Amino acid sequence: MDNLWSDREAQVCIKRCDGAGIGEDLALRLYSARLLGGVPNLVLHGGGNASLKAAISDPFGDELAVMFIKGSGSDMATLEAAGMPTVRLEPLLRLQTLTVLDDLAMVNLLRGNRLDTGAPDPSVETLLHAFLPQTYVDHTHAAAILALSDQSDGDEICAELFGDRAAVVPYTMSGLGLAKAASAVYAGQPNCRGLILSKHGLVSFGATAAEAYAGTIDLVNLAERHLNWGRRKIFASIVLPKGRPSAGQIGPVLRAALARADDALPGGYRRVVLAHRGNDDVLNYVNGQELVRYSQAGVVTPDHAIRTKGLPLVLPAPESRNLAAFASRAAAATARYAADYAAYFARYKGPDTVMLDPLPKVILVPGVGLFTADRTARDAAMVADIAENAIAVISAAENLGRFASITEKDLFEIEYWSLEQAKLVQKRKGLLSGHVVAVTGGAGAIGAATAAAFAREGAAVAVLDLDGSRAGGVAARIGGLGLACDVTNAGAVVAAFAEICGVHGGVDIVVSNAGAAWQGKIGEVDDALLRRSFELNFFAHQLVAKTAVGIMQQQGTGGVLLFNASKQAVNPGPDFGPYGLPKAATLSLMRQYAVDYGDQGIRANAVNADRIRSGLLTDAMVAARSKARGVTEADYLAGNLLGREVTAEDVAQAFVALAKAEKTTGAVLTVDGGNIAASLR
Ligand SMILES: [Zn+2]
């Protein structure tokens, strides 16, 4: 592992902080914390923490001993001064005299000793930092250190390898106990550069930021050399069946097993979004003959427990010819996992403990890779990063000896530790989190607004458009997946949905929105033009719906097909036959899907919108038409019963409303500001 410290960059950071009124010591603290945070093998997704002790002057001019400590909710890689609450040191040091301190009391004390009461909560490992006398303290969950420590004789291995350089703190749960144990071990070996927290991670320290940082790198390098890091264990593989399915084929099967009825959405399902990883390291691990032994031994660091749960679900290797058999095995294994989890919970729960979701977060499928399941695409990806990191640690640990973790009781204590749970209490996730949405014509005005509206509801959104780069642009803005797709091409549609299944595990809601308007008097229009319009404005909707329904059936949790109909489908305008006729057929198509698939919980609805500024009704067209009618553009656009202009956002909200209307199918929602001639009844 390279020492990335650069005096030049440190100076740049000092200068930038100086401009913001931040002193040199804290600037260097931020600089080295970010260096640590940028290396996944040291720190992952909110893990790790860093501190600085300093003396400041209080409002009376008296000197006050304080500590800057990473706050909850900050990421080391992007740490800013605002993410480091300042706490009074003296009152925290007095806690060393206590033998027990309950969680709430500790949180209260940490909060109460912030200088800025509006600052974030100090890290749950604040006391660990406070009790060590060194100015700069860094705490990471370094992968190589974990691989050494995660052995049944890990403490002995570490003591022998690190000698005077680092002292070993036997496993203790985070909080007052660990902070006291660490400070006692340090007192016995005050010349060490760091502490190995058994089966948990590494602490290094120094009088300067550079010294503490170098301590982390040097100790990790020592561990990496001992482990021969980079040359991981090659596990003896099971014999895999021929004809292995892709991640995209497995995804809907797993989502079927992992979905449950949703109390918050009557008639709906609590679904999960998947992430998949299938690189060589992952496959080496999941294909191993002893997968069950080493994957069921526990977490590589307690910090992972709240994200990944203690154990992954291991499934048998699937065969692409017999996915139905795999589906029933996956469902049975998931039910067994949930029952085992409930039993584990019952073994250790206290009188008021509430059980977390008993379903697995990490699923290992030999031949295909690892899948993770969470409520948003972002969370699923985060869990996948952590699971991959765990695979690296376990593979290295198995190369040295045998991977071993903390006890099941210790695992429960950390998983149900209220302070760890607090890390997961984020802003309420949207009602459609867990859902995967595909929007065709996603780069247009209505498509982009719809994609963004579903993303705001917490859904994972795939933006499909003929123009792949524009689809990518919309997707980047909303954190979605952008795909080029010609919806009139059956192969392209199937490939795009396979890609969505590969990335997110399936699809639940489809907004079939792509369309284009062609004009011509119906008795004179060119046949080719009419057929071209039917290809896009009717057959493409059928292709998209048919492909999506196939996936929805595998998931077994219903689904929603939403079509962008048009006023033309209900109330034909002169010379608009080439557009209105296929749109009328699409309206019937929607009803046919409602009829044929209602018994499977698949709903089909349409939005009938009119006069929206978009690629179909461009600014130039608005100008021309309003001029032809002798009205202003605003009056032209607001020429409806309500006298209000209807926007792409209004249409987007209608799609979202229909997606949530679990008891509505075969319906058309009109969004046109009121037009009696075009009203359906
Ligand atoms: Zn930790």
XYZ file of C-alpha atoms and ligand atoms in Angstrom:
682
model
C 0.000 0.000 0.000
C 1.493 3.321 -1.070
C 2.071 6.253 1.236
C 0.199 8.945 -0.689
C 1.183 11.855 1.548
C 2.329 14.837 -0.517
C 3.724 17.933 1.179
C 2.680 19.959 -1.814
C -0.950 18.775 -1.617
C -0.947 19.197 2.138
C 0.082 22.826 1.576
C -2.723 23.283 -0.962
C -5.173 21.969 1.628
C -3.754 24.284 4.313
C -4.103 27.252 1.992
C -7.669 26.390 1.017
C -8.657 25.878 4.661
C -6.949 29.135 5.645
C -9.294 30.926 3.273
C -12.210 29.341 5.160
C -10.814 30.309 8.580
C -9.612 26.784 9.417
C -6.252 26.416 11.134
C -3.296 24.373 9.897
C -3.681 21.499 12.381
C -7.272 20.842 11.376
C -6.444 21.323 7.693
C -3.841 18.566 7.933
C -6.311 16.436 9.892
C -8.797 16.743 7.026
C -6.094 16.098 4.444
C -4.890 12.796 5.926
C -8.422 11.629 6.780
C -9.310 12.039 3.095
C -6.177 10.137 2.061
C -7.276 7.231 4.249
C -10.883 7.517 3.109
C -9.890 7.283 -0.554
C -8.560 3.709 -0.203
C -11.327 1.076 -0.079
C -8.985 -1.450 1.552
C -8.720 0.935 4.527
C -12.113 2.577 4.787
C -15.464 1.894 3.120
C -18.716 3.863 3.005
C -18.836 5.878 6.187
C -16.508 3.502 8.059
C -13.391 4.574 9.937
C -12.862 7.772 11.870
C -10.209 10.340 12.644
C -9.551 12.910 15.355
C -7.337 15.782 16.411
C -6.755 17.101 19.930
C -6.098 20.792 20.306
C -6.285 23.695 22.703
C -8.556 26.551 21.741
C -9.495 29.734 23.426
C -13.043 29.950 24.811
C -15.146 33.166 24.731
C -13.627 34.227 28.086
C -10.124 33.904 26.709
C -9.449 30.768 28.735
C -7.716 27.832 27.148
C -9.968 24.856 26.480
C -8.807 21.326 25.628
C -10.930 19.992 22.760
C -11.024 17.199 20.259
C -12.158 17.395 16.646
C -13.753 14.029 15.824
C -15.431 12.726 12.713
C -19.189 13.045 13.056
C -21.782 10.406 12.213
C -22.948 10.594 8.621
C -19.673 11.911 7.177
C -17.468 10.037 4.791
C -13.711 10.057 5.400
C -12.992 10.461 1.676
C -14.817 13.786 1.535
C -14.450 14.928 5.132
C -14.920 18.646 5.753
C -14.525 20.710 8.910
C -18.324 20.860 9.210
C -18.326 17.039 9.443
C -15.970 17.125 12.467
C -17.771 18.264 15.616
C -15.552 19.798 18.296
C -16.019 18.298 21.751
C -14.715 19.349 25.190
C -12.066 16.823 26.136
C -12.014 17.088 29.933
C -15.565 15.828 30.626
C -14.994 12.909 28.244
C -11.751 11.947 29.973
C -13.552 11.794 33.288
C -15.605 8.914 31.865
C -12.508 6.720 32.234
C -13.432 6.321 35.883
C -16.785 4.730 35.048
C -17.170 0.989 34.614
C -20.417 1.040 32.644
C -22.121 3.666 30.579
C -25.304 2.915 28.716
C -25.710 3.928 25.085
C -28.151 6.736 25.566
C -26.122 8.267 28.382
C -22.991 8.129 26.221
C -24.697 9.709 23.223
C -26.112 12.386 25.476
C -22.706 13.138 26.964
C -21.082 13.297 23.536
C -23.826 15.558 22.228
C -23.817 17.719 25.329
C -20.102 18.329 25.056
C -20.131 19.639 21.517
C -19.082 23.275 21.264
C -21.548 23.769 18.424
C -24.876 22.255 19.384
C -25.878 22.205 15.722
C -22.909 20.001 14.738
C -23.476 16.332 13.837
C -23.307 13.629 16.515
C -19.701 12.704 17.328
C -18.631 9.235 16.119
C -19.639 6.234 18.255
C -15.897 5.605 18.625
C -15.236 9.081 20.108
C -14.132 7.762 23.500
C -11.565 5.460 21.883
C -9.952 8.573 20.380
C -10.360 10.672 23.513
C -8.672 8.204 25.875
C -5.528 7.910 23.735
C -3.161 10.796 24.536
C -1.809 11.261 21.008
C -2.677 14.412 19.064
C -3.725 12.696 15.831
C -5.594 9.389 15.955
C -6.706 7.452 12.865
C -9.024 4.436 12.922
C -9.560 2.237 9.884
C -10.868 -1.260 9.128
C -7.777 -2.112 7.070
C -8.418 -5.286 5.054
C -4.933 -6.787 5.505
C -5.014 -6.227 9.271
C -8.423 -7.914 9.421
C -7.169 -10.911 7.422
C -4.451 -11.436 10.055
C -6.645 -10.801 13.038
C -9.660 -12.792 11.767
C -8.099 -16.141 12.743
C -8.792 -18.186 15.848
C -5.214 -17.339 16.966
C -5.304 -13.872 15.371
C -4.175 -12.061 18.521
C -1.046 -14.217 18.786
C -0.289 -13.833 15.082
C -0.582 -10.046 15.344
C 1.420 -9.822 18.578
C 4.246 -11.793 17.017
C 4.227 -9.960 13.698
C 3.916 -6.394 14.985
C 5.991 -6.759 18.162
C 6.835 -3.302 19.512
C 5.244 -1.541 16.569
C 1.634 -2.223 17.503
C -0.132 -3.573 20.568
C -3.105 -5.942 20.368
C -6.408 -5.048 22.056
C -8.541 -8.191 22.570
C -12.011 -8.017 21.048
C -14.338 -5.698 22.962
C -17.466 -4.062 21.660
C -17.178 -0.396 20.674
C -18.102 2.140 23.330
C -16.687 2.797 26.782
C -15.389 -0.775 27.174
C -13.268 -0.715 24.036
C -12.034 2.811 24.737
C -10.848 1.787 28.207
C -9.305 -1.485 26.989
C -7.430 0.341 24.214
C -6.092 2.987 26.539
C -4.926 0.347 29.038
C -3.143 -1.641 26.322
C -1.543 1.557 25.035
C -0.343 2.461 28.528
C 1.492 -0.864 28.666
C 3.247 -0.247 25.347
C 3.461 3.556 25.000
C 6.105 3.512 22.259
C 3.936 1.638 19.753
C 2.711 3.294 16.560
C -0.715 1.781 16.665
C -3.178 -0.679 18.125
C -4.645 -3.763 16.492
C -8.291 -3.950 17.564
C -8.826 -7.678 17.457
C -11.254 -8.767 14.672
C -12.241 -5.132 14.202
C -9.498 -2.907 12.745
C -6.510 -0.684 13.263
C -5.778 2.473 15.242
C -2.655 4.483 14.513
C -1.515 7.765 15.999
C 1.170 10.387 16.128
C 2.107 13.892 17.123
C 1.509 14.994 13.536
C -0.986 14.056 10.846
C 1.823 12.733 8.651
C 3.164 10.518 11.424
C -0.233 8.991 12.247
C -0.938 8.438 8.556
C 2.466 6.822 7.958
C 1.744 4.555 10.940
C -1.374 3.216 9.236
C 0.411 2.657 5.933
C 3.490 1.019 7.508
C 1.477 -1.325 9.707
C -0.775 -2.299 6.809
C 2.261 -2.914 4.616
C 3.735 -5.195 7.222
C 0.480 -7.147 7.299
C 0.279 -7.255 3.493
C 3.816 -8.598 3.185
C 3.125 -11.290 5.748
C -0.072 -12.313 3.994
C 1.431 -12.101 0.528
C -1.518 -9.811 -0.193
C -2.435 -9.830 -3.845
C -1.824 -13.554 -4.107
C -5.077 -14.714 -2.644
C -6.234 -18.179 -1.977
C -7.374 -20.129 -5.004
C -10.268 -22.134 -3.631
C -10.822 -25.655 -5.009
C -13.945 -25.205 -7.145
C -17.071 -27.304 -7.236
C -18.023 -28.766 -10.616
C -20.312 -26.167 -12.111
C -23.262 -27.160 -14.302
C -22.931 -26.477 -18.001
C -25.032 -23.608 -19.312
C -24.712 -21.092 -16.506
C -27.316 -18.318 -16.506
C -26.403 -14.650 -16.560
C -26.892 -12.293 -13.624
C -29.818 -10.787 -15.568
C -31.561 -14.177 -15.649
C -30.974 -14.813 -11.954
C -32.015 -11.341 -10.767
C -35.823 -11.680 -11.204
C -35.722 -15.115 -9.547
C -33.945 -13.686 -6.494
C -36.277 -10.695 -6.330
C -39.197 -13.134 -6.327
C -37.733 -14.915 -3.311
C -36.944 -11.667 -1.482
C -40.235 -9.769 -1.948
C -42.843 -9.628 0.794
C -46.294 -8.029 1.066
C -45.943 -4.343 1.972
C -48.012 -2.978 4.842
C -47.289 0.603 3.789
C -48.576 -0.005 0.261
C -51.737 -2.123 0.558
C -51.849 -4.658 -2.251
C -48.236 -3.890 -3.082
C -44.964 -5.602 -2.311
C -41.950 -4.632 -0.308
C -39.347 -5.215 -2.957
C -35.587 -4.983 -3.063
C -33.210 -3.619 -5.666
C -30.249 -5.871 -6.397
C -26.633 -5.246 -7.233
C -24.410 -7.910 -8.766
C -20.641 -8.528 -8.753
C -19.065 -11.317 -10.721
C -15.363 -10.605 -11.182
C -12.701 -13.356 -10.934
C -12.090 -12.816 -7.204
C -15.799 -13.087 -6.464
C -16.232 -16.189 -8.659
C -13.179 -17.865 -7.117
C -14.812 -17.353 -3.730
C -18.400 -18.350 -4.520
C -17.360 -21.398 -6.547
C -15.286 -22.832 -3.706
C -16.112 -26.308 -2.379
C -15.964 -24.987 1.180
C -18.058 -21.898 0.506
C -20.547 -22.753 3.224
C -17.827 -23.061 5.865
C -15.928 -19.845 5.210
C -18.909 -17.709 4.157
C -20.936 -18.668 7.245
C -18.186 -17.932 9.764
C -19.294 -14.328 10.317
C -18.367 -10.735 9.514
C -14.812 -9.549 8.839
C -15.344 -6.503 11.086
C -18.344 -5.730 13.292
C -18.831 -2.499 11.362
C -20.156 -4.527 8.405
C -22.925 -6.246 10.373
C -25.500 -3.491 10.004
C -24.989 -3.346 6.233
C -24.520 -6.988 5.255
C -26.075 -8.811 8.253
C -23.923 -11.440 9.884
C -24.303 -14.109 7.245
C -24.862 -14.232 3.485
C -27.385 -16.619 1.944
C -25.696 -19.377 -0.044
C -27.654 -20.851 -2.953
C -26.910 -23.875 -5.152
C -25.371 -23.329 -8.600
C -28.158 -22.646 -11.118
C -28.510 -24.201 -14.526
C -29.871 -21.998 -17.299
C -31.995 -24.845 -18.679
C -33.684 -25.330 -15.358
C -34.300 -21.937 -13.816
C -37.630 -23.099 -12.393
C -35.847 -25.595 -10.148
C -33.435 -22.877 -9.037
C -36.366 -20.563 -8.321
C -38.014 -23.016 -5.957
C -34.700 -23.754 -4.219
C -34.031 -20.034 -3.845
C -37.463 -19.462 -2.315
C -37.044 -22.349 0.128
C -33.520 -21.285 1.096
C -34.659 -17.696 1.675
C -37.491 -18.863 3.919
C -35.018 -21.029 5.844
C -32.635 -18.082 6.171
C -35.415 -15.898 7.585
C -36.406 -18.623 10.068
C -32.771 -19.078 11.174
C -32.457 -15.326 11.576
C -35.578 -15.190 13.742
C -34.135 -18.002 15.890
C -30.825 -16.116 16.235
C -32.769 -13.018 17.225
C -34.761 -14.974 19.803
C -31.554 -16.364 21.340
C -30.178 -12.950 22.285
C -32.971 -10.385 22.221
C -33.760 -8.169 25.160
C -37.292 -7.328 26.347
C -37.679 -4.305 24.031
C -35.560 -5.306 21.063
C -37.380 -5.109 17.755
C -36.290 -7.564 15.075
C -34.749 -6.145 11.933
C -35.717 -7.385 8.467
C -34.894 -11.124 8.628
C -34.151 -11.466 4.895
C -30.575 -11.721 3.597
C -28.667 -8.735 2.228
C -25.947 -10.733 0.502
C -26.677 -13.765 -1.682
C -23.903 -15.984 -3.029
C -24.648 -17.911 -6.218
C -21.919 -20.294 -7.425
C -21.136 -19.791 -11.104
C -22.802 -16.381 -11.198
C -21.356 -14.268 -8.392
C -22.608 -12.257 -5.470
C -25.872 -10.364 -5.325
C -26.855 -7.807 -2.726
C -30.363 -6.676 -1.888
C -31.396 -3.369 -0.398
C -34.081 -0.716 -0.664
C -32.291 1.584 -3.101
C -29.786 1.037 -5.895
C -27.289 3.163 -3.976
C -27.609 1.077 -0.823
C -27.402 -2.188 -2.774
C -24.186 -0.973 -4.438
C -22.785 0.044 -1.056
C -23.520 -3.384 0.395
C -21.912 -4.965 -2.685
C -18.718 -2.947 -2.120
C -18.631 -4.103 1.487
C -19.347 -7.720 0.513
C -16.523 -7.628 -2.054
C -14.214 -6.211 0.583
C -15.202 -9.055 2.919
C -14.408 -11.564 0.170
C -10.921 -10.048 -0.196
C -10.344 -10.300 3.571
C -11.677 -13.860 3.888
C -9.742 -15.030 0.827
C -6.525 -13.605 2.321
C -7.336 -15.039 5.753
C -7.904 -18.486 4.217
C -4.563 -18.219 2.435
C -2.871 -17.825 5.802
C -5.008 -20.177 7.890
C -8.697 -20.277 8.606
C -11.022 -17.315 8.699
C -12.639 -16.763 12.111
C -14.944 -13.990 13.272
C -16.385 -12.647 16.507
C -18.854 -14.875 18.377
C -22.533 -14.977 17.437
C -23.394 -13.189 20.679
C -20.898 -10.405 19.946
C -22.362 -10.169 16.464
C -25.870 -9.770 17.861
C -24.704 -7.108 20.283
C -23.210 -5.022 17.522
C -26.057 -5.644 15.041
C -28.605 -4.538 17.620
C -26.474 -1.840 19.229
C -28.687 1.213 19.160
C -25.780 3.427 18.133
C -25.096 1.336 15.062
C -28.778 1.285 14.215
C -28.737 5.070 14.300
C -26.395 5.026 11.307
C -29.186 3.488 9.252
C -31.849 5.987 10.226
C -31.568 8.172 7.194
C -34.143 10.405 5.713
C -37.285 8.439 4.980
C -36.898 6.514 1.794
C -39.602 7.048 -0.814
C -42.695 4.916 -1.089
C -41.361 3.382 -4.287
C -37.940 2.411 -2.935
C -37.239 -1.199 -3.800
C -38.936 -0.738 -7.181
C -37.164 -0.752 -10.530
C -38.643 1.587 -13.143
C -37.879 1.759 -16.878
C -38.856 4.866 -18.853
C -38.705 4.784 -22.644
C -38.214 8.013 -24.543
C -36.511 8.934 -21.289
C -34.428 11.801 -22.656
C -37.438 13.798 -23.888
C -39.225 16.428 -21.796
C -41.933 14.115 -20.397
C -39.600 11.106 -20.165
C -36.904 13.008 -18.255
C -39.429 14.588 -15.875
C -40.996 11.154 -15.276
C -37.635 9.478 -14.673
C -36.732 12.204 -12.164
C -40.114 11.934 -10.415
C -39.710 8.177 -9.910
C -36.132 8.656 -8.698
C -37.435 11.109 -6.081
C -39.799 8.375 -4.893
C -36.781 6.191 -4.132
C -37.050 3.893 -7.163
C -34.094 2.650 -9.198
C -34.679 4.181 -12.632
C -33.475 3.062 -16.064
C -33.667 5.780 -18.722
C -34.033 4.346 -22.230
C -33.758 6.541 -25.286
C -32.847 6.241 -28.953
C -30.134 8.756 -28.151
C -27.873 6.889 -25.723
C -25.788 9.882 -24.733
C -28.839 11.973 -23.856
C -30.236 8.997 -21.903
C -26.914 8.886 -20.075
C -27.173 12.605 -19.322
C -30.640 12.292 -17.782
C -29.563 9.184 -15.861
C -26.474 10.925 -14.482
C -28.604 13.780 -13.131
C -30.937 11.454 -11.243
C -28.476 8.710 -10.295
C -30.096 6.242 -12.714
C -29.009 3.865 -15.449
C -28.909 5.311 -18.999
C -29.343 2.972 -21.964
C -29.523 3.479 -25.711
C -32.544 1.622 -27.041
C -34.464 1.695 -30.317
C -37.842 0.554 -29.016
C -38.970 -0.458 -32.513
C -36.238 -3.113 -32.602
C -37.222 -6.315 -30.758
C -33.615 -7.376 -30.184
C -32.713 -3.984 -28.760
C -35.680 -4.007 -26.383
C -34.864 -7.500 -25.098
C -31.194 -6.532 -24.670
C -32.042 -3.331 -22.787
C -34.324 -5.153 -20.341
C -31.709 -7.889 -19.893
C -29.258 -5.145 -18.981
C -31.680 -3.639 -16.458
C -32.149 -7.095 -14.897
C -28.374 -7.553 -14.786
C -27.848 -4.235 -13.013
C -30.898 -3.963 -10.744
C -32.341 -7.493 -10.766
C -35.586 -6.945 -12.681
C -38.265 -4.408 -13.472
C -41.545 -3.490 -11.740
C -42.847 -0.374 -13.446
C -42.546 0.482 -17.122
C -43.417 3.879 -18.522
C -43.804 3.263 -22.238
C -43.427 6.833 -23.351
C -41.356 6.941 -26.549
C -43.330 8.370 -29.458
C -43.261 10.793 -32.342
C -45.989 12.717 -34.156
C -46.535 12.383 -37.883
C -49.213 14.298 -39.753
C -51.169 13.851 -42.993
C -54.743 13.703 -44.280
C -55.715 10.086 -43.759
C -57.073 9.486 -47.277
C -53.906 10.750 -48.888
C -51.167 9.793 -46.467
C -48.260 7.728 -47.643
C -48.609 4.102 -46.541
C -44.969 3.930 -45.494
C -45.382 6.915 -43.198
C -48.473 5.440 -41.564
C -46.694 2.130 -41.025
C -43.672 3.923 -39.602
C -45.883 5.672 -37.107
C -47.533 2.370 -36.180
C -44.067 0.868 -35.594
C -43.179 3.501 -33.021
C -46.544 4.569 -31.647
C -48.066 1.109 -31.371
C -45.785 -1.886 -31.986
C -42.944 -0.463 -29.884
C -45.350 -0.159 -26.937
C -46.294 -3.791 -27.467
C -42.637 -4.890 -27.630
C -41.772 -3.047 -24.443
C -44.871 -4.253 -22.580
C -44.458 -7.865 -23.692
C -40.781 -7.958 -22.677
C -41.509 -6.357 -19.309
C -44.430 -8.698 -18.580
C -42.167 -11.722 -19.114
C -39.855 -10.413 -16.383
C -42.723 -9.426 -14.083
C -44.113 -12.955 -14.288
C -40.788 -14.385 -13.141
C -40.780 -12.003 -10.193
C -44.323 -13.012 -9.270
C -45.032 -9.672 -7.606
C -47.290 -8.089 -10.198
C -46.104 -4.939 -11.908
C -47.275 -1.818 -13.653
C -47.390 -0.938 -17.344
C -47.947 2.746 -17.985
C -48.507 4.067 -21.476
C -48.291 7.585 -22.770
C -51.512 7.845 -24.753
C -52.519 11.095 -26.368
C -55.517 13.286 -26.774
C -55.415 12.116 -30.388
C -56.330 8.610 -29.243
C -59.622 9.933 -27.845
C -60.367 13.104 -29.740
C -58.807 13.063 -33.232
C -57.633 16.358 -34.655
C -57.640 17.141 -38.387
C -54.719 15.688 -40.341
C -53.381 13.914 -37.252
C -54.472 10.392 -38.269
C -50.954 9.013 -38.698
C -50.322 9.853 -35.047
C -53.779 9.346 -33.542
C -54.555 5.938 -35.067
C -51.646 4.020 -33.549
C -52.166 5.931 -30.295
C -55.797 4.750 -30.247
C -54.533 1.210 -30.788
C -52.104 1.710 -27.890
C -54.989 2.763 -25.665
C -56.667 -0.537 -26.550
C -53.378 -2.316 -25.983
C -53.315 -0.947 -22.449
C -56.826 -2.268 -21.808
C -55.915 -5.667 -23.281
C -52.960 -5.996 -20.893
C -55.236 -4.982 -18.022
C -57.659 -7.761 -19.011
C -55.095 -10.487 -19.732
C -52.751 -9.963 -16.767
C -54.935 -8.563 -13.988
C -55.086 -11.987 -12.351
C -51.292 -11.850 -11.960
C -51.385 -8.459 -10.319
C -49.981 -6.735 -13.383
C -51.760 -3.431 -13.863
C -51.948 -1.404 -17.061
C -52.906 2.265 -17.203
C -52.381 5.258 -19.448
C -51.916 8.978 -19.169
C -53.717 11.105 -21.696
C -51.860 14.390 -21.846
C -52.227 17.318 -24.168
C -50.398 20.444 -25.163
C -47.164 19.926 -23.241
C -44.034 21.748 -24.364
C -41.795 18.860 -25.511
C -40.018 17.347 -28.491
C -43.493 16.754 -29.978
C -44.683 20.284 -29.343
C -41.573 22.400 -29.717
C -41.229 26.089 -28.891
C -41.326 26.840 -32.639
C -44.586 24.915 -33.003
C -46.084 26.721 -30.023
C -45.128 30.048 -31.619
C -46.577 29.051 -35.014
C -49.848 27.671 -33.654
C -50.520 30.518 -31.277
C -49.837 32.967 -34.082
C -52.188 31.061 -36.430
C -54.938 31.284 -33.791
C -54.223 34.919 -33.029
C -53.553 34.313 -29.315
C -50.457 34.686 -27.164
C -48.258 31.638 -26.535
C -49.312 31.630 -22.891
C -52.998 31.737 -23.817
C -52.472 29.019 -26.404
C -50.804 26.720 -23.847
C -53.421 27.562 -21.218
C -56.330 27.089 -23.634
C -58.167 24.631 -21.385
C -60.978 24.660 -18.823
C -58.684 25.567 -15.959
C -56.795 28.146 -17.987
C -53.481 26.730 -16.795
C -50.476 25.560 -18.768
C -49.859 21.820 -18.298
C -46.211 20.832 -17.920
C -44.103 17.712 -18.332
C -43.874 17.604 -14.531
C -47.686 17.356 -14.282
C -47.579 14.345 -16.588
C -44.733 12.819 -14.565
C -46.795 13.149 -11.373
C -49.711 11.404 -13.082
C -47.483 8.434 -13.966
C -46.240 8.240 -10.382
C -49.814 8.412 -9.041
C -50.903 5.564 -11.333
C -47.867 3.522 -10.305
C -48.922 3.833 -6.663
C -52.638 3.228 -7.267
C -52.515 -0.454 -6.367
C -56.261 -0.951 -7.013
C -56.409 0.776 -10.401
C -56.024 -0.931 -13.765
C -57.350 -0.320 -17.261
C -57.659 3.385 -16.474
C -56.764 6.541 -18.350
C -55.717 9.589 -16.374
C -56.235 12.781 -18.340
C -53.752 15.574 -17.747
C -54.751 18.424 -20.038
C -56.129 21.205 -17.864
C -59.649 20.219 -18.946
C -60.888 19.586 -22.471
C -64.471 18.233 -22.585
C -64.159 17.139 -26.211
C -61.254 14.888 -25.232
C -62.699 13.643 -21.939
C -63.326 9.925 -21.809
C -66.739 9.941 -20.241
Zn -14.356 0.632 13.939
